[in-house]
Amino acid sequence: MSTNNRVYVYKGFERFWHWNQALLIFVLAFTGFEIHSSYDFFGFETAVKIHNYAAWGFIILIVFAIFWHVTTGEWKQYIPTTKNLKAQAEFYLFGIFRNAPHPTKKTLISKLNPLQRLVYLGLKVLFIPIMVISGLLFMFYRYPQGDSIAIINIDNLEIIALIHTAGAFVLLAFVLVHLYLITTGHTITSNLKAMITGWEELDEEDQKDQDQPIGKPENEHDENPKI
């Protein structure tokens, strides 16, 4: 019979990075939509300033997060795998509504299921770089030529703006799905508490696999739903 152990899953910087990233995404989204005249809250000029400050904060946070992932080996959490990928998709589409057992184990060294690995990897190597690069181009399209737009002309800027806005909608969709999946843990608040305190109850039998290297695909028949 399996039992749950309280395990320190999310380290201090991991939680600092997660919550500050979430805050900055909300600030960037809120001010970004105001810049696009979706509503008037701060005023256009103030919204632009806040958006730019938040963007720099986001970039600095990314630099520290990359350093942390590389130096701790946590980047291996995002190595994609096809093992249990179909079962994981079927769980989110159907099984989760029938209280079916989770098809993927969650352990200290393998925190993400196959779909999470693909989604988070895509965000980190594709969508977030696109957002950062398009944002920087938007901010500095007149530099270093002063008012000149010789390198990036106004037609290209419109395309950059469209790409930046499309990326923002993708990130916003991810956040909404992420918020829903937060509620699918052992209890409706268990995943949220784990990301606040760092501690989470995990199956004792599952933790026996911790000797496996980080990034190794999970085994089957886990009963611990996770985000």
CSV table of C-alpha atoms in Angstrom, one decimal:
chain,number,residue,atom,x,y,z
A,1,MET,CA,0.0,0.0,0.0
A,2,SER,CA,1.5,3.3,-1.0
A,3,THR,CA,1.8,6.3,1.3
A,4,ASN,CA,2.5,9.9,0.8
A,5,ASN,CA,5.6,11.7,2.0
A,6,ARG,CA,6.0,15.5,2.3
A,7,VAL,CA,8.8,16.4,-0.1
A,8,TYR,CA,10.6,19.7,-0.7
A,9,VAL,CA,9.9,19.8,-4.5
A,10,TYR,CA,10.2,23.5,-5.5
A,11,LYS,CA,13.4,25.3,-4.3
A,12,GLY,CA,13.5,28.9,-3.2
A,13,PHE,CA,14.7,30.4,-6.5
A,14,GLU,CA,12.3,28.2,-8.5
A,15,ARG,CA,9.4,29.7,-6.6
A,16,PHE,CA,10.8,33.3,-6.8
A,17,TRP,CA,11.3,32.9,-10.5
A,18,HIS,CA,7.8,31.4,-11.0
A,19,TRP,CA,5.8,34.0,-9.1
A,20,ASN,CA,7.8,37.0,-10.4
A,21,GLN,CA,7.5,35.6,-14.0
A,22,ALA,CA,3.7,35.3,-13.4
A,23,LEU,CA,3.5,38.8,-12.0
A,24,LEU,CA,5.5,40.3,-14.9
A,25,ILE,CA,3.4,38.5,-17.5
A,26,PHE,CA,0.2,39.9,-16.0
A,27,VAL,CA,1.7,43.4,-16.0
A,28,LEU,CA,3.0,43.1,-19.5
A,29,ALA,CA,-0.4,41.7,-20.7
A,30,PHE,CA,-2.4,44.4,-18.9
A,31,THR,CA,-0.3,47.3,-20.1
A,32,GLY,CA,0.2,45.7,-23.6
A,33,PHE,CA,-3.6,45.6,-24.2
A,34,GLU,CA,-3.9,49.3,-23.0
A,35,ILE,CA,-1.1,50.2,-25.5
A,36,HIS,CA,-3.3,48.6,-28.1
A,37,SER,CA,-6.2,50.9,-27.0
A,38,SER,CA,-8.2,48.0,-25.6
A,39,TYR,CA,-9.0,50.2,-22.6
A,40,ASP,CA,-7.7,53.3,-20.7
A,41,PHE,CA,-6.4,52.7,-17.2
A,42,PHE,CA,-2.9,54.2,-16.8
A,43,GLY,CA,-2.9,56.3,-19.9
A,44,PHE,CA,-0.9,55.5,-23.0
A,45,GLU,CA,2.4,57.0,-22.1
A,46,THR,CA,2.4,55.6,-18.5
A,47,ALA,CA,1.3,52.2,-19.9
A,48,VAL,CA,4.3,52.2,-22.3
A,49,LYS,CA,6.7,53.1,-19.5
A,50,ILE,CA,5.4,50.4,-17.2
A,51,HIS,CA,5.4,47.9,-20.1
A,52,ASN,CA,9.0,48.7,-20.9
A,53,TYR,CA,10.1,48.5,-17.2
A,54,ALA,CA,8.3,45.2,-16.8
A,55,ALA,CA,9.9,43.9,-20.1
A,56,TRP,CA,13.4,44.7,-18.7
A,57,GLY,CA,12.5,43.0,-15.5
A,58,PHE,CA,11.3,40.0,-17.4
A,59,ILE,CA,14.6,39.8,-19.4
A,60,ILE,CA,16.7,40.1,-16.3
A,61,LEU,CA,14.7,37.3,-14.7
A,62,ILE,CA,15.2,35.1,-17.8
A,63,VAL,CA,19.0,35.6,-17.5
A,64,PHE,CA,19.0,34.5,-13.9
A,65,ALA,CA,16.6,31.6,-14.6
A,66,ILE,CA,18.9,30.4,-17.4
A,67,PHE,CA,21.9,30.5,-15.1
A,68,TRP,CA,20.0,28.6,-12.4
A,69,HIS,CA,18.7,25.9,-14.8
A,70,VAL,CA,22.2,25.4,-16.2
A,71,THR,CA,24.1,25.3,-12.9
A,72,THR,CA,21.5,23.1,-11.1
A,73,GLY,CA,20.8,20.7,-14.0
A,74,GLU,CA,17.1,21.5,-13.8
A,75,TRP,CA,17.1,22.2,-17.5
A,76,LYS,CA,16.9,18.4,-17.9
A,77,GLN,CA,13.3,18.5,-16.6
A,78,TYR,CA,12.3,19.8,-20.0
A,79,ILE,CA,13.9,17.1,-22.1
A,80,PRO,CA,10.9,15.9,-24.3
A,81,THR,CA,9.7,12.3,-24.3
A,82,THR,CA,7.0,10.5,-26.1
A,83,LYS,CA,6.5,8.0,-23.3
A,84,ASN,CA,3.0,8.3,-21.9
A,85,LEU,CA,2.4,11.3,-24.3
A,86,LYS,CA,-0.8,9.9,-25.8
A,87,ALA,CA,-2.0,8.7,-22.4
A,88,GLN,CA,-1.3,12.1,-20.9
A,89,ALA,CA,-3.3,13.8,-23.7
A,90,GLU,CA,-6.2,11.4,-23.2
A,91,PHE,CA,-6.1,12.0,-19.4
A,92,TYR,CA,-6.5,15.8,-19.9
A,93,LEU,CA,-9.2,15.3,-22.6
A,94,PHE,CA,-11.3,12.6,-20.9
A,95,GLY,CA,-9.7,10.9,-17.8
A,96,ILE,CA,-9.5,14.0,-15.7
A,97,PHE,CA,-13.3,14.3,-15.9
A,98,ARG,CA,-13.7,10.7,-14.8
A,99,ASN,CA,-11.3,10.9,-11.9
A,100,ALA,CA,-9.0,8.5,-13.7
A,101,PRO,CA,-5.5,7.8,-12.3
A,102,HIS,CA,-2.8,10.0,-13.6
A,103,PRO,CA,-0.7,8.2,-16.3
A,104,THR,CA,2.5,9.9,-15.3
A,105,LYS,CA,4.5,9.8,-12.1
A,106,LYS,CA,5.7,12.9,-10.4
A,107,THR,CA,9.0,12.7,-8.5
A,108,LEU,CA,11.5,15.2,-7.2
A,109,ILE,CA,13.8,14.8,-10.2
A,110,SER,CA,11.0,14.4,-12.8
A,111,LYS,CA,8.4,17.1,-12.0
A,112,LEU,CA,6.8,17.4,-15.5
A,113,ASN,CA,4.6,15.1,-17.4
A,114,PRO,CA,5.3,14.6,-21.2
A,115,LEU,CA,2.8,17.3,-22.3
A,116,GLN,CA,4.3,19.8,-19.8
A,117,ARG,CA,7.8,19.1,-21.1
A,118,LEU,CA,6.7,19.9,-24.7
A,119,VAL,CA,4.7,22.9,-23.7
A,120,TYR,CA,7.3,24.4,-21.4
A,121,LEU,CA,10.1,23.7,-23.8
A,122,GLY,CA,8.2,25.4,-26.6
A,123,LEU,CA,7.6,28.4,-24.4
A,124,LYS,CA,11.3,28.6,-23.4
A,125,VAL,CA,13.0,28.1,-26.7
A,126,LEU,CA,10.3,29.5,-29.1
A,127,PHE,CA,7.6,31.8,-27.8
A,128,ILE,CA,9.4,33.7,-25.1
A,129,PRO,CA,12.5,34.4,-27.3
A,130,ILE,CA,10.1,35.6,-30.0
A,131,MET,CA,8.4,37.9,-27.5
A,132,VAL,CA,11.7,39.2,-26.2
A,133,ILE,CA,13.3,39.8,-29.6
A,134,SER,CA,10.2,41.4,-31.1
A,135,GLY,CA,9.8,43.5,-28.0
A,136,LEU,CA,13.4,44.7,-28.2
A,137,LEU,CA,13.0,45.5,-31.9
A,138,PHE,CA,9.8,47.4,-31.1
A,139,MET,CA,11.6,49.4,-28.4
A,140,PHE,CA,14.8,50.1,-30.4
A,141,TYR,CA,13.7,50.2,-34.0
A,142,ARG,CA,15.0,53.7,-34.3
A,143,TYR,CA,18.4,53.0,-32.8
A,144,PRO,CA,21.4,53.4,-33.2
A,145,GLN,CA,20.5,55.8,-36.1
A,146,GLY,CA,18.5,58.2,-33.9
A,147,ASP,CA,15.3,59.0,-35.8
A,148,SER,CA,16.4,57.0,-38.8
A,149,ILE,CA,14.5,53.8,-39.6
A,150,ALA,CA,17.0,52.7,-42.2
A,151,ILE,CA,17.6,49.2,-40.9
A,152,ILE,CA,14.0,48.4,-39.7
A,153,ASN,CA,11.5,50.3,-41.7
A,154,ILE,CA,8.0,51.1,-40.7
A,155,ASP,CA,6.5,48.3,-42.8
A,156,ASN,CA,8.6,45.7,-40.9
A,157,LEU,CA,7.7,47.3,-37.6
A,158,GLU,CA,4.0,46.6,-38.3
A,159,ILE,CA,4.8,42.9,-38.9
A,160,ILE,CA,6.9,42.9,-35.6
A,161,ALA,CA,3.9,44.4,-33.7
A,162,LEU,CA,1.6,41.7,-35.1
A,163,ILE,CA,4.1,38.9,-34.1
A,164,HIS,CA,4.5,40.4,-30.6
A,165,THR,CA,0.7,40.6,-30.2
A,166,ALA,CA,0.1,37.1,-31.4
A,167,GLY,CA,2.8,35.8,-29.0
A,168,ALA,CA,1.1,37.7,-26.2
A,169,PHE,CA,-2.2,35.9,-26.9
A,170,VAL,CA,-0.4,32.5,-26.9
A,171,LEU,CA,1.1,33.3,-23.5
A,172,LEU,CA,-2.2,34.5,-22.2
A,173,ALA,CA,-3.9,31.3,-23.3
A,174,PHE,CA,-1.1,29.3,-21.6
A,175,VAL,CA,-1.7,31.2,-18.4
A,176,LEU,CA,-5.4,30.5,-18.4
A,177,VAL,CA,-4.9,26.8,-19.0
A,178,HIS,CA,-2.2,26.8,-16.3
A,179,LEU,CA,-4.6,28.4,-13.8
A,180,TYR,CA,-7.2,25.7,-14.5
A,181,LEU,CA,-4.7,22.9,-14.1
A,182,ILE,CA,-3.5,24.3,-10.8
A,183,THR,CA,-6.8,23.0,-9.4
A,184,THR,CA,-6.3,19.4,-10.5
A,185,GLY,CA,-3.9,18.3,-7.7
A,186,HIS,CA,-4.6,16.1,-4.7
A,187,THR,CA,-6.9,18.9,-3.6
A,188,ILE,CA,-8.0,22.0,-5.3
A,189,THR,CA,-5.3,24.0,-3.6
A,190,SER,CA,-2.5,21.5,-3.2
A,191,ASN,CA,-0.6,22.5,-6.3
A,192,LEU,CA,-0.9,26.2,-5.3
A,193,LYS,CA,0.4,25.5,-1.8
A,194,ALA,CA,3.3,23.5,-3.2
A,195,MET,CA,4.4,26.4,-5.4
A,196,ILE,CA,4.1,28.8,-2.4
A,197,THR,CA,5.8,26.7,0.3
A,198,GLY,CA,7.9,24.4,-1.9
A,199,TRP,CA,6.6,21.3,-0.1
A,200,GLU,CA,4.3,18.7,-1.7
A,201,GLU,CA,3.0,15.3,-0.7
A,202,LEU,CA,4.2,12.7,-3.2
A,203,ASP,CA,3.8,9.0,-3.3
A,204,GLU,CA,6.5,7.2,-1.4
A,205,GLU,CA,6.8,4.5,-4.0
A,206,ASP,CA,7.2,7.1,-6.7
A,207,GLN,CA,10.2,8.6,-4.9
A,208,LYS,CA,12.1,5.3,-5.1
A,209,ASP,CA,12.8,6.3,-8.8
A,210,GLN,CA,14.7,9.3,-7.7
A,211,ASP,CA,18.0,7.6,-8.4
A,212,GLN,CA,17.1,7.9,-12.1
A,213,PRO,CA,18.9,10.7,-13.9
A,214,ILE,CA,16.9,13.9,-14.4
A,215,GLY,CA,14.9,13.9,-17.6
A,216,LYS,CA,14.4,10.1,-17.7
A,217,PRO,CA,10.8,9.4,-18.8
A,218,GLU,CA,8.4,8.6,-16.0
A,219,ASN,CA,6.8,5.3,-15.3
A,220,GLU,CA,3.1,4.6,-15.6
A,221,HIS,CA,0.1,4.5,-13.3
A,222,ASP,CA,0.7,7.6,-11.1
A,223,GLU,CA,-2.2,8.7,-9.0
A,224,ASN,CA,-0.8,12.2,-8.3
A,225,PRO,CA,-2.2,14.7,-10.8
A,226,LYS,CA,0.0,17.7,-11.3
A,227,ILE,CA,-0.2,20.9,-13.2
